[in-house]
Amino acid sequence: MKICCIGAGYVGGPTMAVIALKCPDIEVAVVDISVPRITAWNSDQLPIYEPGLEDVVKQCRGKNLFFSTDVEKHVHEADIVFVSVNTPTKTRGLGAGKAADLTYWESAARMIADVSKSDKIVVEKSTVPVKTAEAIEKILTHNSKGIKFQILSNPEFLAEGTAIQDLFNPDRVLIGGRETLEGNKAVQALKAVYAHWVPEERILTTNLWSAELSKLAANAFLAQRISSVNAMSSLCEATGADVTQVSYAVGKDTRIGPKFLNASVGFGGSCFQKDILNLVYICECNGLPEVAEYWKQVIKINDYQKNRFVNRVVSSMFNTVSNKKIAILGFAFKKDTGDTRETPAIDVCKGLLGDKARLSIYDPQVTEDQVQRDLSMKKFDWDHPLHLQPMSPATVKQVSCVWDAYEATKGAHGICILTEWDEFKQLDFKRIYDNMQKPAFVFDGRNIMNVEQLREIGFIVYSIGKPLDAWLKDMPAVA
């Protein structure tokens, strides 16, 4: 059997690498039109950072795992074609700011129809709006020249930072297909691939629409939990409660559970906001404005949390950060990944730059080029392929990136911790304090620091959802 995956990004690369590792009898090709991306996959410096990924790729690359720009050749040869292309949010036209842009999906489908000389199973791997499969099916059948295509939905449920573990040991694998004889056969063929290593009871099969909607629903529910605890964090600050104690108590209820209940500066990543906007759009299109409004609120609370954090920073520092050096520790949206898509750090940094702050940024996995690109790009542009993004984004002059937390904090007035990297907990904060302007501030956007220890050193500390420092009570955040 031959498998081809169109799209060598965060989903396609790791997923195909694990399939190749677990199914040595299957030849797996990952194809992409981006030459730099494929070159990186074939090098020692992979284009994405994910713990464990490098080992998997090195074990299979050149044996039964291949990375290539020859898209048409590999699609032509494949029995199963996974499509894992970008589905950005539309920035103009019908549904702008909410609906998914299916341009890349459509061109992939037309290309598959053009080059296919044998029957194929086409698998939706990227997150797509409900009913995409139907649209893809129409394109393929109207251009099929007698070749039969079966469309399956096989959404990914990977968490960045633990993607390889999630692939090795998934909670569930979801496969949706047409409830016809041919549809069931296609579902069984894909199921047989995963059955090489996933227990059968964890491979769920549904109809196409259920599989597509399950992905959006799962991300919406997870994001909703974060927004719920973040909404509570503002109430905790107002009343003197401690959000970590509240969320711990709530999470002990087995019906609720402890995951995704950490208060923070907000959620990020490539999927949560995009999928909820998509859900909102689908609800509106289906005449369900109340349901759309409900899910919109999850994003509103997330934006509110980021704004609240910026307001707290500015108001604590005598209501201005103009020309003050602020150290930003962490730019990725979560630890153990270099991914910055929709990271709360972008909005926090833009908010501080709006008040003329000077930023010194340190993140162990994010390059200066990526930071500058993120801070100068328009919303939603990040999700288009690199070659369609602005070539050389304007440099934000008040921003410098350094490769050391001590360098970032030297001479700074305040520190904002925006990613929960483990190394930040091990820093010598006495040394950092001695080299900062006084009063020295720490704004912990991830609740990872020992607040009491920092206060003993001399810092004025703001930690989301924790009882406020006396200093902060005197300088309330203004909306």
Tab-separated table of C-alpha atoms in Angstrom, residues 49-366:
chain	number	residue	atom	x	y	z
A	49	TYR	CA	10.020	21.392	16.954
A	50	GLU	CA	8.164	18.603	18.696
A	51	PRO	CA	9.673	16.362	21.414
A	52	GLY	CA	10.410	12.894	19.976
A	53	LEU	CA	9.711	13.846	16.347
A	54	GLU	CA	13.348	13.855	15.218
A	55	ASP	CA	13.908	10.268	16.425
A	56	VAL	CA	10.846	8.982	14.572
A	57	VAL	CA	11.775	10.773	11.324
A	58	LYS	CA	15.388	9.550	11.429
A	59	GLN	CA	14.308	5.929	11.926
A	60	CYS	CA	12.081	5.925	8.817
A	61	ARG	CA	13.334	8.603	6.438
A	62	GLY	CA	14.706	7.074	3.233
A	63	LYS	CA	13.265	3.634	4.100
A	64	ASN	CA	9.490	3.943	3.891
A	65	LEU	CA	9.102	7.665	4.659
A	66	PHE	CA	9.850	10.224	1.942
A	67	PHE	CA	9.515	14.010	1.773
A	68	SER	CA	9.126	15.417	-1.721
A	69	THR	CA	8.011	18.424	-3.781
A	70	ASP	CA	6.896	16.132	-6.614
A	71	VAL	CA	3.275	16.346	-5.534
A	72	GLU	CA	1.651	14.945	-8.662
A	73	LYS	CA	3.865	11.839	-8.908
A	74	HIS	CA	3.149	10.720	-5.352
A	75	VAL	CA	-0.571	11.511	-5.515
A	76	HIS	CA	-0.780	9.548	-8.782
A	77	GLU	CA	0.876	6.485	-7.154
A	78	ALA	CA	-0.999	6.554	-3.825
A	79	ASP	CA	-3.868	4.323	-2.714
A	80	ILE	CA	-4.773	6.669	0.150
A	81	VAL	CA	-4.276	10.453	-0.113
A	82	PHE	CA	-4.378	12.464	3.113
A	83	VAL	CA	-5.038	16.166	2.601
A	84	SER	CA	-3.544	18.307	5.336
A	85	VAL	CA	-3.458	21.786	3.788
A	86	ASN	CA	-4.159	25.111	5.471
A	87	THR	CA	-7.761	26.137	6.089
A	88	PRO	CA	-7.297	29.782	7.094
A	89	THR	CA	-10.101	32.078	8.183
A	90	LYS	CA	-11.423	34.184	5.296
A	91	THR	CA	-10.262	37.788	5.444
A	92	ARG	CA	-12.623	39.145	2.778
A	93	GLY	CA	-15.889	38.344	1.051
A	94	LEU	CA	-18.767	36.209	2.353
A	95	GLY	CA	-18.114	35.069	5.926
A	96	ALA	CA	-14.969	37.211	6.344
A	97	GLY	CA	-13.465	36.892	9.827
A	98	LYS	CA	-15.384	33.675	10.562
A	99	ALA	CA	-15.727	31.251	7.657
A	100	ALA	CA	-12.897	28.926	6.627
A	101	ASP	CA	-11.142	29.684	3.349
A	102	LEU	CA	-11.182	26.440	1.340
A	103	THR	CA	-9.051	27.720	-1.574
A	104	TYR	CA	-6.147	25.355	-0.814
A	105	TRP	CA	-8.483	22.437	-0.252
A	106	GLU	CA	-10.249	22.998	-3.546
A	107	SER	CA	-7.035	23.237	-5.562
A	108	ALA	CA	-5.766	20.040	-3.870
A	109	ALA	CA	-9.000	18.228	-4.821
A	110	ARG	CA	-8.807	19.401	-8.443
A	111	MET	CA	-5.182	18.281	-8.668
A	112	ILE	CA	-6.047	14.835	-7.221
A	113	ALA	CA	-8.783	14.450	-9.873
A	114	ASP	CA	-6.380	15.549	-12.634
A	115	VAL	CA	-3.521	13.151	-11.884
A	116	SER	CA	-5.417	10.056	-10.674
A	117	LYS	CA	-5.505	7.015	-12.943
A	118	SER	CA	-6.791	4.578	-10.285
A	119	ASP	CA	-9.455	4.540	-7.537
A	120	LYS	CA	-8.401	6.380	-4.385
A	121	ILE	CA	-9.419	7.030	-0.818
A	122	VAL	CA	-9.128	10.756	-0.034
A	123	VAL	CA	-8.841	11.601	3.663
A	124	GLU	CA	-9.577	15.019	5.189
A	125	LYS	CA	-6.895	15.484	7.808
A	126	SER	CA	-6.881	19.252	8.362
A	127	THR	CA	-9.668	20.827	10.397
A	128	VAL	CA	-12.413	21.762	7.991
A	129	PRO	CA	-15.945	23.091	8.299
A	130	VAL	CA	-18.796	20.611	8.349
A	131	LYS	CA	-19.882	19.593	4.832
A	132	THR	CA	-16.428	20.147	3.285
A	133	ALA	CA	-16.334	16.446	2.395
A	134	GLU	CA	-19.491	16.934	0.364
A	135	ALA	CA	-17.888	19.818	-1.573
A	136	ILE	CA	-14.698	17.824	-2.185
A	137	GLU	CA	-16.765	14.836	-3.284
A	138	LYS	CA	-18.545	16.995	-5.875
A	139	ILE	CA	-15.263	18.308	-7.301
A	140	LEU	CA	-13.790	14.811	-7.503
A	141	THR	CA	-16.846	13.111	-9.014
A	142	HIS	CA	-17.394	15.858	-11.600
A	143	ASN	CA	-13.762	15.566	-12.718
A	144	SER	CA	-13.273	11.857	-12.171
A	145	LYS	CA	-13.082	10.482	-15.726
A	146	GLY	CA	-14.645	7.274	-14.413
A	147	ILE	CA	-12.291	6.853	-11.443
A	148	LYS	CA	-13.955	6.217	-8.079
A	149	PHE	CA	-13.055	8.328	-5.045
A	150	GLN	CA	-14.158	7.674	-1.474
A	151	ILE	CA	-13.940	10.645	0.890
A	152	LEU	CA	-13.197	10.058	4.567
A	153	SER	CA	-12.924	12.487	7.470
A	154	ASN	CA	-10.122	11.628	9.892
A	155	PRO	CA	-9.619	14.731	12.067
A	156	GLU	CA	-6.481	15.037	14.191
A	157	PHE	CA	-6.665	15.557	17.944
A	158	LEU	CA	-2.987	16.315	18.581
A	159	ALA	CA	-1.797	18.663	21.293
A	160	GLU	CA	1.375	20.486	20.353
A	161	GLY	CA	4.239	19.670	22.656
A	162	THR	CA	2.915	16.110	23.106
A	163	ALA	CA	1.986	15.306	19.485
A	164	ILE	CA	4.212	12.234	19.146
A	165	GLN	CA	2.889	10.730	22.399
A	166	ASP	CA	-0.652	11.576	21.263
A	167	LEU	CA	-0.003	9.719	17.995
A	168	PHE	CA	1.594	6.717	19.710
A	169	ASN	CA	-1.172	6.445	22.286
A	170	PRO	CA	-4.295	8.325	21.125
A	171	ASP	CA	-7.462	8.742	23.237
A	172	ARG	CA	-9.338	7.907	20.055
A	173	VAL	CA	-8.946	7.802	16.288
A	174	LEU	CA	-12.051	9.073	14.525
A	175	ILE	CA	-12.916	7.978	10.986
A	176	GLY	CA	-16.050	9.260	9.266
A	177	GLY	CA	-17.274	7.954	5.927
A	178	ARG	CA	-20.310	7.533	3.722
A	179	GLU	CA	-22.717	4.913	5.014
A	180	THR	CA	-22.585	2.925	1.763
A	181	LEU	CA	-20.883	-0.340	0.817
A	182	GLU	CA	-17.933	1.483	-0.811
A	183	GLY	CA	-17.831	4.016	2.032
A	184	ASN	CA	-17.620	1.257	4.641
A	185	LYS	CA	-14.876	-0.481	2.675
A	186	ALA	CA	-12.849	2.734	2.613
A	187	VAL	CA	-13.371	3.221	6.364
A	188	GLN	CA	-12.141	-0.343	7.003
A	189	ALA	CA	-9.054	0.238	4.815
A	190	LEU	CA	-8.033	3.300	6.853
A	191	LYS	CA	-8.959	1.560	10.091
A	192	ALA	CA	-6.560	-1.283	9.156
A	193	VAL	CA	-3.683	1.249	8.936
A	194	TYR	CA	-4.277	2.573	12.457
A	195	ALA	CA	-4.943	-0.941	13.802
A	196	HIS	CA	-1.190	-1.641	13.398
A	197	TRP	CA	-0.782	0.049	16.786
A	198	VAL	CA	-4.084	1.494	18.075
A	199	PRO	CA	-6.431	-0.863	20.016
A	200	GLU	CA	-9.607	-1.471	18.032
A	201	GLU	CA	-11.925	-0.096	20.723
A	202	ARG	CA	-10.235	3.300	20.361
A	203	ILE	CA	-10.908	3.539	16.622
A	204	LEU	CA	-14.342	5.160	16.321
A	205	THR	CA	-16.307	5.198	13.081
A	206	THR	CA	-19.112	7.665	12.326
A	207	ASN	CA	-20.803	9.280	9.366
A	208	LEU	CA	-18.916	12.041	7.567
A	209	TRP	CA	-20.683	14.992	9.168
A	210	SER	CA	-20.321	13.671	12.718
A	211	ALA	CA	-16.559	13.271	12.257
A	212	GLU	CA	-16.183	16.785	10.845
A	213	LEU	CA	-18.299	18.353	13.591
A	214	SER	CA	-16.641	16.327	16.398
A	215	LYS	CA	-13.337	18.068	15.729
A	216	LEU	CA	-14.844	21.567	15.917
A	217	ALA	CA	-16.884	20.573	18.976
A	218	ALA	CA	-13.862	19.117	20.838
A	219	ASN	CA	-11.811	22.285	20.308
A	220	ALA	CA	-14.752	24.521	21.234
A	221	PHE	CA	-15.320	22.589	24.494
A	222	LEU	CA	-11.619	22.774	25.435
A	223	ALA	CA	-11.395	26.494	24.683
A	224	GLN	CA	-14.618	27.056	26.622
A	225	ARG	CA	-13.031	25.487	29.732
A	226	ILE	CA	-10.086	27.883	29.490
A	227	SER	CA	-12.374	30.895	29.047
A	228	SER	CA	-14.502	29.696	31.986
A	229	VAL	CA	-11.552	29.522	34.393
A	230	ASN	CA	-10.176	32.811	33.026
A	231	ALA	CA	-13.539	34.498	33.660
A	232	MET	CA	-13.295	33.180	37.245
A	233	SER	CA	-9.729	34.507	37.569
A	234	SER	CA	-10.907	38.115	37.252
A	235	LEU	CA	-13.512	37.489	39.962
A	236	CYS	CA	-10.821	35.898	42.171
A	237	GLU	CA	-8.671	39.027	41.898
A	238	ALA	CA	-11.645	41.216	42.764
A	239	THR	CA	-12.559	39.153	45.854
A	240	GLY	CA	-9.180	37.961	47.154
A	241	ALA	CA	-9.779	34.320	46.202
A	242	ASP	CA	-6.956	32.252	44.660
A	243	VAL	CA	-7.860	30.835	41.237
A	244	THR	CA	-5.457	27.883	41.596
A	245	GLN	CA	-7.281	26.807	44.756
A	246	VAL	CA	-10.678	27.334	43.136
A	247	SER	CA	-9.766	25.405	39.964
A	248	TYR	CA	-8.191	22.591	42.013
A	249	ALA	CA	-11.383	22.253	44.066
A	250	VAL	CA	-13.581	22.361	40.949
A	251	GLY	CA	-11.356	19.876	39.075
A	252	LYS	CA	-11.679	17.334	41.903
A	253	ASP	CA	-15.274	16.809	40.773
A	254	THR	CA	-14.968	13.698	38.572
A	255	ARG	CA	-17.643	15.062	36.256
A	256	ILE	CA	-15.424	18.066	35.512
A	257	GLY	CA	-11.826	16.825	35.926
A	258	PRO	CA	-8.622	18.874	36.292
A	259	LYS	CA	-7.499	19.335	32.675
A	260	PHE	CA	-7.664	22.716	30.908
A	261	LEU	CA	-8.502	24.512	34.160
A	262	ASN	CA	-5.305	26.559	34.515
A	263	ALA	CA	-5.950	30.289	34.484
A	264	SER	CA	-3.645	32.141	32.117
A	265	VAL	CA	-3.246	35.158	29.904
A	266	GLY	CA	-5.410	33.328	27.327
A	267	PHE	CA	-5.476	30.443	24.872
A	268	GLY	CA	-3.640	30.363	21.559
A	269	GLY	CA	-2.631	27.857	18.897
A	270	SER	CA	-3.740	27.309	15.351
A	271	CYS	CA	-7.124	25.739	16.050
A	272	PHE	CA	-9.108	27.044	19.009
A	273	GLN	CA	-10.066	30.492	17.774
A	274	LYS	CA	-10.329	29.432	14.133
A	275	ASP	CA	-12.564	26.464	14.899
A	276	ILE	CA	-14.869	28.440	17.169
A	277	LEU	CA	-15.243	31.185	14.536
A	278	ASN	CA	-16.038	28.435	12.071
A	279	LEU	CA	-18.630	26.976	14.436
A	280	VAL	CA	-20.153	30.448	14.879
A	281	TYR	CA	-20.401	30.847	11.106
A	282	ILE	CA	-22.010	27.416	10.631
A	283	CYS	CA	-24.552	28.201	13.384
A	284	GLU	CA	-25.398	31.550	11.778
A	285	CYS	CA	-25.787	29.919	8.347
A	286	ASN	CA	-28.129	27.335	9.835
A	287	GLY	CA	-30.365	29.946	11.485
A	288	LEU	CA	-29.087	29.435	15.049
A	289	PRO	CA	-28.082	32.951	16.187
A	290	GLU	CA	-28.396	32.160	19.925
A	291	VAL	CA	-26.000	29.213	19.613
A	292	ALA	CA	-23.594	31.343	17.548
A	293	GLU	CA	-23.691	34.037	20.237
A	294	TYR	CA	-22.930	31.480	22.951
A	295	TRP	CA	-19.735	30.302	21.248
A	296	LYS	CA	-18.701	33.864	20.347
A	297	GLN	CA	-18.528	34.590	24.060
A	298	VAL	CA	-15.673	32.066	24.485
A	299	ILE	CA	-13.511	34.185	22.166
A	300	LYS	CA	-14.679	37.456	23.746
A	301	ILE	CA	-13.518	36.282	27.190
A	302	ASN	CA	-10.176	35.251	25.686
A	303	ASP	CA	-9.688	38.719	24.182
A	304	TYR	CA	-10.836	40.305	27.451
A	305	GLN	CA	-8.214	38.297	29.374
A	306	LYS	CA	-5.371	39.507	27.142
A	307	ASN	CA	-6.559	43.126	27.352
A	308	ARG	CA	-6.921	42.840	31.118
A	309	PHE	CA	-3.334	41.617	31.394
A	310	VAL	CA	-1.983	44.545	29.348
A	311	ASN	CA	-4.075	47.014	31.375
A	312	ARG	CA	-2.711	45.532	34.595
A	313	VAL	CA	0.901	45.915	33.376
A	314	VAL	CA	0.435	49.529	32.297
A	315	SER	CA	-1.575	50.673	35.343
A	316	SER	CA	0.844	49.037	37.812
A	317	MET	CA	3.781	50.880	36.290
A	318	PHE	CA	2.439	54.381	37.016
A	319	ASN	CA	-0.023	54.174	34.109
A	320	THR	CA	2.642	54.300	31.422
A	321	VAL	CA	5.208	51.973	29.890
A	322	SER	CA	6.391	54.563	27.398
A	323	ASN	CA	10.106	54.023	26.701
A	324	LYS	CA	10.335	51.454	29.529
A	325	LYS	CA	12.082	48.165	28.834
A	326	ILE	CA	9.770	45.201	29.341
A	327	ALA	CA	11.211	41.682	29.211
A	328	ILE	CA	8.930	39.142	27.524
A	329	LEU	CA	9.741	35.598	28.646
A	330	GLY	CA	8.133	33.171	26.231
A	331	PHE	CA	6.500	33.893	22.877
A	332	ALA	CA	5.228	30.456	21.750
A	333	PHE	CA	1.585	29.762	22.602
A	334	LYS	CA	2.586	26.906	24.945
A	335	LYS	CA	5.745	25.190	26.159
A	336	ASP	CA	7.581	22.490	24.164
A	337	THR	CA	6.658	23.932	20.778
A	338	GLY	CA	8.003	26.700	18.575
A	339	ASP	CA	4.491	27.432	17.263
A	340	THR	CA	3.362	31.049	17.628
A	341	ARG	CA	0.037	30.888	15.792
A	342	GLU	CA	-2.562	32.966	17.694
A	343	THR	CA	-0.234	33.075	20.718
A	344	PRO	CA	-1.515	35.504	23.386
A	345	ALA	CA	2.005	36.991	23.362
A	346	ILE	CA	1.219	38.719	20.049
A	347	ASP	CA	-1.705	40.712	21.478
A	348	VAL	CA	0.103	41.435	24.758
A	349	CYS	CA	3.188	42.695	22.902
A	350	LYS	CA	1.086	44.774	20.507
A	351	GLY	CA	-0.787	46.265	23.472
A	352	LEU	CA	2.478	47.232	25.199
A	353	LEU	CA	3.963	48.574	21.953
A	354	GLY	CA	0.811	50.682	21.580
A	355	ASP	CA	1.863	52.427	24.790
A	356	LYS	CA	5.405	52.848	23.373
A	357	ALA	CA	7.173	50.189	25.474
A	358	ARG	CA	10.555	48.756	24.419
A	359	LEU	CA	10.385	44.957	24.369
A	360	SER	CA	13.188	42.458	24.862
A	361	ILE	CA	11.912	38.979	23.984
A	362	TYR	CA	13.346	35.575	24.855
A	363	ASP	CA	11.858	32.237	23.823
A	364	PRO	CA	14.003	29.088	23.549
A	365	GLN	CA	12.288	27.916	20.335
A	366	VAL	CA	11.125	31.051	18.489
